Short mmCIF file of C-alpha atoms in Angstrom, two decimals:
data_model
loop_
_atom_site.label_atom_id
_atom_site.label_comp_id
_atom_site.label_asym_id
_atom_site.label_seq_id
_atom_site.Cartn_x
_atom_site.Cartn_y
_atom_site.Cartn_z
CA MET T 1 -24.76 -62.23 53.66
CA ALA T 2 -26.46 -61.03 50.62
CA ASN T 3 -26.09 -57.29 51.63
CA PHE T 4 -22.35 -57.97 52.17
CA ALA T 5 -21.95 -59.51 48.68
CA SER T 6 -23.86 -56.62 47.20
CA ARG T 7 -21.76 -53.85 48.85
CA THR T 8 -18.55 -55.83 48.08
CA ALA T 9 -19.64 -55.77 44.34
CA GLN T 10 -20.54 -52.06 44.49
CA LEU T 11 -17.14 -51.23 45.96
CA ARG T 12 -15.37 -53.30 43.26
CA CYS T 13 -17.23 -51.42 40.62
CA PHE T 14 -16.56 -47.97 42.11
CA ARG T 15 -12.79 -48.93 42.58
CA GLN T 16 -12.62 -49.80 38.88
CA TYR T 17 -14.26 -46.61 37.91
CA LEU T 18 -11.83 -44.41 39.92
CA CYS T 19 -8.80 -46.38 38.59
CA SER T 20 -9.83 -45.99 34.83
CA ARG T 21 -10.38 -42.28 35.46
CA ALA T 22 -7.11 -41.72 37.29
CA ILE T 23 -5.33 -43.64 34.57
CA ASN T 24 -6.90 -41.46 31.80
CA GLN T 25 -5.85 -38.30 33.56
CA CYS T 26 -2.40 -39.39 33.96
CA SER T 27 -1.96 -40.72 30.51
CA SER T 28 -3.02 -37.28 29.30
CA THR T 29 0.05 -35.61 30.93
CA GLN T 30 2.48 -38.54 30.24
CA SER T 31 3.73 -37.13 27.00
CA SER T 32 4.63 -33.64 28.40
CA HIS T 33 5.89 -34.72 31.86
CA PRO T 34 6.87 -38.36 31.85
CA LEU T 35 9.36 -38.24 34.49
CA ARG T 36 7.12 -36.70 36.99
CA PHE T 37 4.35 -39.06 36.13
CA CYS T 38 6.65 -42.01 36.75
CA ASP T 39 7.80 -40.64 39.97
CA HIS T 40 4.21 -40.32 41.30
CA PHE T 41 3.19 -43.64 39.93
CA SER T 42 6.09 -45.51 41.49
CA SER T 43 5.84 -43.82 44.93
CA GLN T 44 2.03 -44.28 45.39
CA SER T 45 0.07 -47.27 44.00
CA ILE T 46 -3.11 -46.37 42.03
CA ILE T 47 -4.83 -49.62 43.22
CA PRO T 48 -5.07 -49.77 47.01
CA LEU T 49 -3.87 -52.89 48.90
CA ARG T 50 -7.16 -53.12 50.89
CA PRO T 51 -10.62 -52.43 49.93
CA GLY T 52 -12.15 -49.04 51.15
CA ILE T 53 -13.65 -45.86 49.66
CA GLN T 54 -11.53 -43.59 51.89
CA THR T 55 -8.24 -45.09 50.59
CA LEU T 56 -9.49 -44.79 46.84
CA MET T 57 -10.41 -41.17 47.37
CA MET T 58 -7.11 -40.20 48.85
CA HIS T 59 -5.26 -41.87 45.96
CA HIS T 60 -7.54 -40.04 43.46
CA ARG T 61 -6.96 -36.44 45.12
CA TYR T 62 -3.26 -37.19 45.03
CA LEU T 63 -2.85 -37.99 41.47
CA CYS T 64 -5.19 -34.97 40.41
CA SER T 65 -3.11 -32.63 42.54
CA ALA T 66 0.24 -34.21 41.27
CA THR T 67 -0.90 -33.85 37.47
CA ALA T 68 -2.12 -30.08 38.02
CA LYS T 69 1.05 -28.87 39.62
CA PRO T 70 3.34 -29.53 36.58
CA ASP T 71 0.84 -27.94 34.22
CA SER T 72 0.94 -24.59 36.33
CA GLY T 73 4.73 -24.71 36.49
CA GLU T 74 5.13 -25.50 32.79
CA GLY T 75 2.64 -22.60 32.00
CA GLN T 76 4.86 -20.22 33.79
CA ASN T 77 7.98 -21.49 32.20
CA SER T 78 6.27 -21.47 28.72
CA GLY T 79 5.27 -17.86 29.48
CA GLN T 80 8.66 -16.93 30.37
CA SER T 81 10.21 -18.56 27.57
CA SER T 82 7.70 -17.12 25.08
CA ASP T 83 8.38 -13.50 26.49
CA THR T 84 12.10 -14.16 26.15
CA GLY T 85 11.55 -15.32 22.65
CA LYS T 86 9.80 -12.23 21.81
CA ALA T 87 12.44 -9.98 23.36
CA VAL T 88 15.11 -11.89 21.50
CA ARG T 89 13.27 -11.75 18.26
CA GLY T 90 12.03 -8.19 18.68
CA GLY T 91 15.54 -6.65 19.04
CA PRO T 92 17.08 -7.47 15.54
CA VAL T 93 13.81 -6.83 13.70
CA SER T 94 13.49 -3.24 15.23
CA TRP T 95 17.03 -2.37 14.49
CA LEU T 96 16.66 -3.59 10.91
CA SER T 97 13.40 -1.78 10.29
CA PHE T 98 15.04 1.32 11.52
CA PHE T 99 18.31 0.84 9.07
CA LEU T 100 15.90 0.11 6.19
CA LEU T 101 13.95 3.26 6.94
CA PHE T 102 17.05 5.34 7.24
CA CYS T 103 18.44 4.21 3.97
CA THR T 104 15.12 4.72 2.17
CA GLY T 105 14.98 8.17 3.56
CA ALA T 106 18.78 8.99 2.54
CA GLY T 107 18.03 7.62 -0.81
CA LEU T 108 14.83 9.81 -1.46
CA VAL T 109 16.80 12.87 -0.28
CA PHE T 110 19.60 12.10 -2.70
CA TYR T 111 17.22 11.60 -5.48
CA TYR T 112 15.38 14.79 -4.90
CA ASP T 113 18.47 16.79 -4.70
CA LYS T 114 19.74 15.24 -7.90
CA GLU T 115 16.52 15.89 -9.74
CA LYS T 116 16.47 19.49 -8.48
CA LYS T 117 19.91 20.16 -9.73
CA ARG T 118 19.09 18.66 -13.04
CA HIS T 119 15.89 20.63 -13.42
CA ILE T 120 17.84 23.97 -12.60
CA GLU T 121 20.45 23.02 -15.12
CA GLU T 122 17.73 22.53 -17.83
CA ILE T 123 16.06 25.92 -16.86
CA ASN T 124 19.60 27.57 -17.18
CA VAL T 125 20.24 25.95 -20.56
CA ALA T 126 16.82 26.82 -21.91
CA SER T 127 17.25 30.34 -20.73
CA THR T 128 20.62 30.51 -22.43
CA ALA T 129 19.14 29.07 -25.60
CA VAL T 130 16.44 31.74 -25.65
CA LYS T 131 18.82 34.58 -25.09
CA GLU T 132 21.08 33.40 -27.91
CA GLY T 133 18.29 32.60 -30.39
CA PRO T 134 16.64 34.84 -32.87
CA SER T 135 14.32 37.72 -31.92
CA ALA T 136 10.63 36.71 -31.18
CA GLY T 137 9.41 39.82 -33.17
CA LYS T 138 7.76 42.97 -32.02
CA ALA T 139 4.57 43.27 -30.25
CA ALA T 140 1.41 43.73 -32.35
CA ILE T 141 0.82 47.23 -31.14
CA GLY T 142 -0.05 50.17 -33.31
CA GLY T 143 -1.56 50.34 -36.70
CA PRO T 144 -3.46 52.79 -39.07
CA PHE T 145 -5.81 55.41 -37.69
CA ASN T 146 -7.70 58.34 -39.17
CA LEU T 147 -8.36 61.20 -36.61
CA ILE T 148 -8.73 64.77 -36.18
CA ASN T 149 -6.08 67.03 -34.64
CA ASP T 150 -6.67 69.98 -32.33
CA GLU T 151 -6.47 72.29 -35.19
CA GLY T 152 -9.31 70.53 -37.09
CA LYS T 153 -7.16 68.67 -39.58
CA ASN T 154 -7.38 65.02 -40.60
CA VAL T 155 -4.35 63.24 -39.74
CA THR T 156 -3.26 59.52 -40.05
CA GLU T 157 -0.28 57.58 -38.78
CA LYS T 158 1.58 58.49 -41.86
CA ASP T 159 1.83 62.18 -40.78
CA PHE T 160 4.10 60.95 -37.98
CA PHE T 161 6.56 59.07 -40.10
CA GLY T 162 10.24 60.10 -39.65
CA LYS T 163 9.86 61.20 -36.11
CA TRP T 164 9.85 59.44 -32.62
CA THR T 165 6.38 59.63 -31.03
CA LEU T 166 5.15 59.23 -27.64
CA ILE T 167 1.27 58.51 -27.45
CA TYR T 168 -0.84 58.70 -24.33
CA PHE T 169 -4.74 57.73 -24.45
CA GLY T 170 -7.01 59.82 -22.03
CA PHE T 171 -9.76 62.14 -21.95
CA THR T 172 -10.00 65.95 -20.96
CA HIS T 173 -12.42 65.59 -18.18
CA CYS T 174 -10.04 63.21 -16.20
CA PRO T 175 -9.79 64.49 -12.77
CA ASP T 176 -6.19 63.53 -11.77
CA ILE T 177 -4.54 60.71 -13.52
CA CYS T 178 -4.44 62.12 -17.00
CA PRO T 179 -3.14 65.54 -15.91
CA ASP T 180 -0.35 63.79 -13.93
CA GLU T 181 0.78 61.48 -16.84
CA LEU T 182 0.66 64.40 -19.20
CA VAL T 183 2.84 66.48 -17.08
CA LYS T 184 5.31 63.60 -16.76
CA LEU T 185 5.23 63.12 -20.49
CA ALA T 186 6.00 66.72 -21.27
CA GLU T 187 8.83 66.88 -18.74
CA ALA T 188 10.42 63.75 -20.09
CA VAL T 189 10.28 65.12 -23.77
CA ASP T 190 12.11 68.31 -22.63
CA LYS T 191 14.68 66.30 -20.76
CA ILE T 192 15.37 63.88 -23.60
CA LYS T 193 15.78 67.19 -25.91
CA ALA T 194 18.33 68.40 -23.42
CA LYS T 195 20.24 65.19 -23.05
CA ILE T 196 20.51 63.73 -26.64
CA GLY T 197 19.14 66.57 -28.75
CA VAL T 198 16.24 64.39 -30.21
CA ASP T 199 12.76 66.11 -30.59
CA ILE T 200 10.16 63.51 -29.56
CA VAL T 201 6.58 64.39 -30.73
CA PRO T 202 3.96 64.04 -27.76
CA VAL T 203 0.59 62.95 -28.68
CA PHE T 204 -2.58 62.85 -26.68
CA ILE T 205 -5.63 60.70 -28.21
CA SER T 206 -9.04 61.05 -26.52
CA VAL T 207 -11.12 58.06 -25.45
CA ASP T 208 -14.30 60.37 -25.00
CA PRO T 209 -15.08 61.58 -28.45
CA GLU T 210 -18.66 62.67 -27.34
CA ARG T 211 -17.37 65.44 -25.15
CA ASP T 212 -13.79 65.95 -26.25
CA THR T 213 -14.45 68.29 -29.39
CA VAL T 214 -11.60 69.74 -31.32
CA GLU T 215 -11.85 73.00 -29.35
CA GLN T 216 -11.95 71.14 -25.96
CA VAL T 217 -8.94 69.18 -26.87
CA HIS T 218 -7.00 72.09 -28.13
CA GLN T 219 -7.57 74.16 -24.96
CA TYR T 220 -6.68 71.04 -22.79
CA VAL T 221 -3.44 69.94 -24.49
CA LYS T 222 -1.86 73.50 -24.60
CA GLU T 223 -1.96 73.56 -20.84
CA PHE T 224 0.69 70.97 -20.64
CA HIS T 225 3.18 71.44 -23.54
CA PRO T 226 3.22 73.76 -26.58
CA ASN T 227 4.15 70.74 -28.93
CA LEU T 228 1.60 68.42 -27.61
CA ILE T 229 -0.72 67.30 -30.36
CA GLY T 230 -4.31 66.35 -29.43
CA LEU T 231 -6.42 64.05 -31.47
CA THR T 232 -10.03 63.14 -31.35
CA GLY T 233 -12.67 61.94 -33.90
CA THR T 234 -15.79 59.94 -34.39
CA PRO T 235 -16.74 57.24 -31.83
CA ASP T 236 -15.88 54.60 -34.50
CA GLU T 237 -12.57 55.99 -35.59
CA VAL T 238 -11.52 56.33 -31.87
CA ARG T 239 -12.53 52.69 -31.30
CA LYS T 240 -10.38 51.49 -34.16
CA ALA T 241 -7.31 53.45 -32.98
CA SER T 242 -7.79 52.31 -29.42
CA ARG T 243 -7.94 48.64 -30.56
CA ALA T 244 -4.91 49.05 -32.77
CA TYR T 245 -2.99 50.06 -29.60
CA ARG T 246 -4.61 47.50 -27.26
CA VAL T 247 -6.10 50.27 -25.11
CA TYR T 248 -9.04 49.59 -22.90
CA TYR T 249 -11.63 52.26 -22.12
CA MET T 250 -15.35 52.26 -20.88
CA LYS T 251 -17.70 54.78 -19.56
CA THR T 252 -18.81 54.65 -16.05
CA GLU T 253 -22.57 54.85 -15.20
CA GLU T 254 -24.05 58.02 -16.67
CA GLU T 255 -25.94 59.60 -13.76
CA SER T 256 -25.30 62.97 -15.43
CA SER T 257 -23.22 64.60 -18.24
CA ASP T 258 -20.25 64.75 -15.94
CA TYR T 259 -19.29 61.04 -16.32
CA LEU T 260 -15.88 59.42 -16.26
CA VAL T 261 -14.13 57.00 -18.46
CA ASP T 262 -12.10 54.12 -17.17
CA HIS T 263 -9.18 53.44 -19.46
CA SER T 264 -5.60 52.01 -19.75
CA ILE T 265 -2.80 54.03 -18.24
CA MET T 266 0.06 53.61 -20.76
CA MET T 267 2.40 55.51 -22.87
CA TYR T 268 3.67 54.14 -26.21
CA LEU T 269 7.08 54.96 -27.76
CA MET T 270 6.80 54.71 -31.49
CA ASP T 271 9.78 54.61 -33.77
CA PRO T 272 10.17 56.86 -36.95
CA LYS T 273 8.25 54.21 -38.99
CA MET T 274 5.51 54.48 -36.54
CA GLU T 275 6.19 50.83 -35.24
CA PHE T 276 5.92 50.07 -31.53
CA VAL T 277 9.33 50.06 -29.51
CA LYS T 278 8.32 50.28 -25.78
CA ASN T 279 5.38 50.98 -23.42
CA PHE T 280 5.59 52.81 -20.08
CA GLY T 281 3.08 52.44 -17.19
CA LYS T 282 2.15 54.69 -14.39
CA ASN T 283 4.78 53.36 -12.06
CA ASN T 284 7.54 55.23 -13.99
CA ASP T 285 8.43 58.76 -12.67
CA VAL T 286 9.89 61.51 -14.84
CA ASP T 287 13.50 60.32 -14.55
CA SER T 288 12.82 56.48 -15.22
CA LEU T 289 10.73 57.50 -18.25
CA THR T 290 13.34 59.74 -19.58
CA ASN T 291 16.08 57.15 -19.08
CA GLY T 292 13.91 54.33 -20.45
CA ILE T 293 13.07 56.17 -23.64
CA ILE T 294 16.81 57.07 -24.21
CA GLU T 295 17.95 53.56 -23.61
CA ALA T 296 15.19 52.12 -25.94
CA MET T 297 16.33 54.70 -28.80
CA LYS T 298 19.96 53.84 -28.39
CA LYS T 299 19.08 50.07 -28.89
CA TYR T 300 17.03 50.87 -31.87
CA ASN T 301 19.84 52.71 -33.53
CA HIS T 302 22.32 49.91 -32.89
#
């Protein structure tokens, strides 16, 4: 009798424990699934009509399975609804971003094109203003010098006043460039005389005074033109004349007495006042040199 009473008390306690646990689990899902909870609660009683462990266990498993199923279904539905929401929200945002990007790009292209046109217009206006403005002056080329001609006489720049002069700097031991340039100079002087009847005085100034003596220079210049005047002098005077005409020259390494001199390759056209008019480089042939000198002389006279 005592055993039956203690077993009955144990069953009562176990039943109360299962009932309280089932109620707690169901109440956790009541807020999200009230209808389903009510249906299961009405169709099956949580508390059994007769005592028994098997009956309580069946009710407990049924309630747990019933509360788990709605969660899985709701999870799928919520996943579908969230995916649908993302698709719905993603569409307008993507098109709006594309539209804003297109507008921004079009605006930048328009702004760049406008600024480019404005910059070109400013350049054109500035160039027009420069053309219409006053002259910027003559280049600081030329100046006084005191040298010796190929006849042994001292000459200065004043001895060439009243005449057009074409000056070239070189040296008599030059293997190829100086002879080519002097041939070009002599032919241009003759062509100018034939075309417009103006005598231009050709002048050769040595940049190698150590070797280019008066006799050496005299023999050298007469090989190119009878009117070609050769000038040499002391190293100091040659240096002063070269600086006045912005001429560069420098000896190469002296392995022997037969050295070379690196120098500027340029012809200088001077007006009757021995003021600089124009220079002509190695890229000019005889015809371009002739026409360039004639054009410069016509501008000077006007």
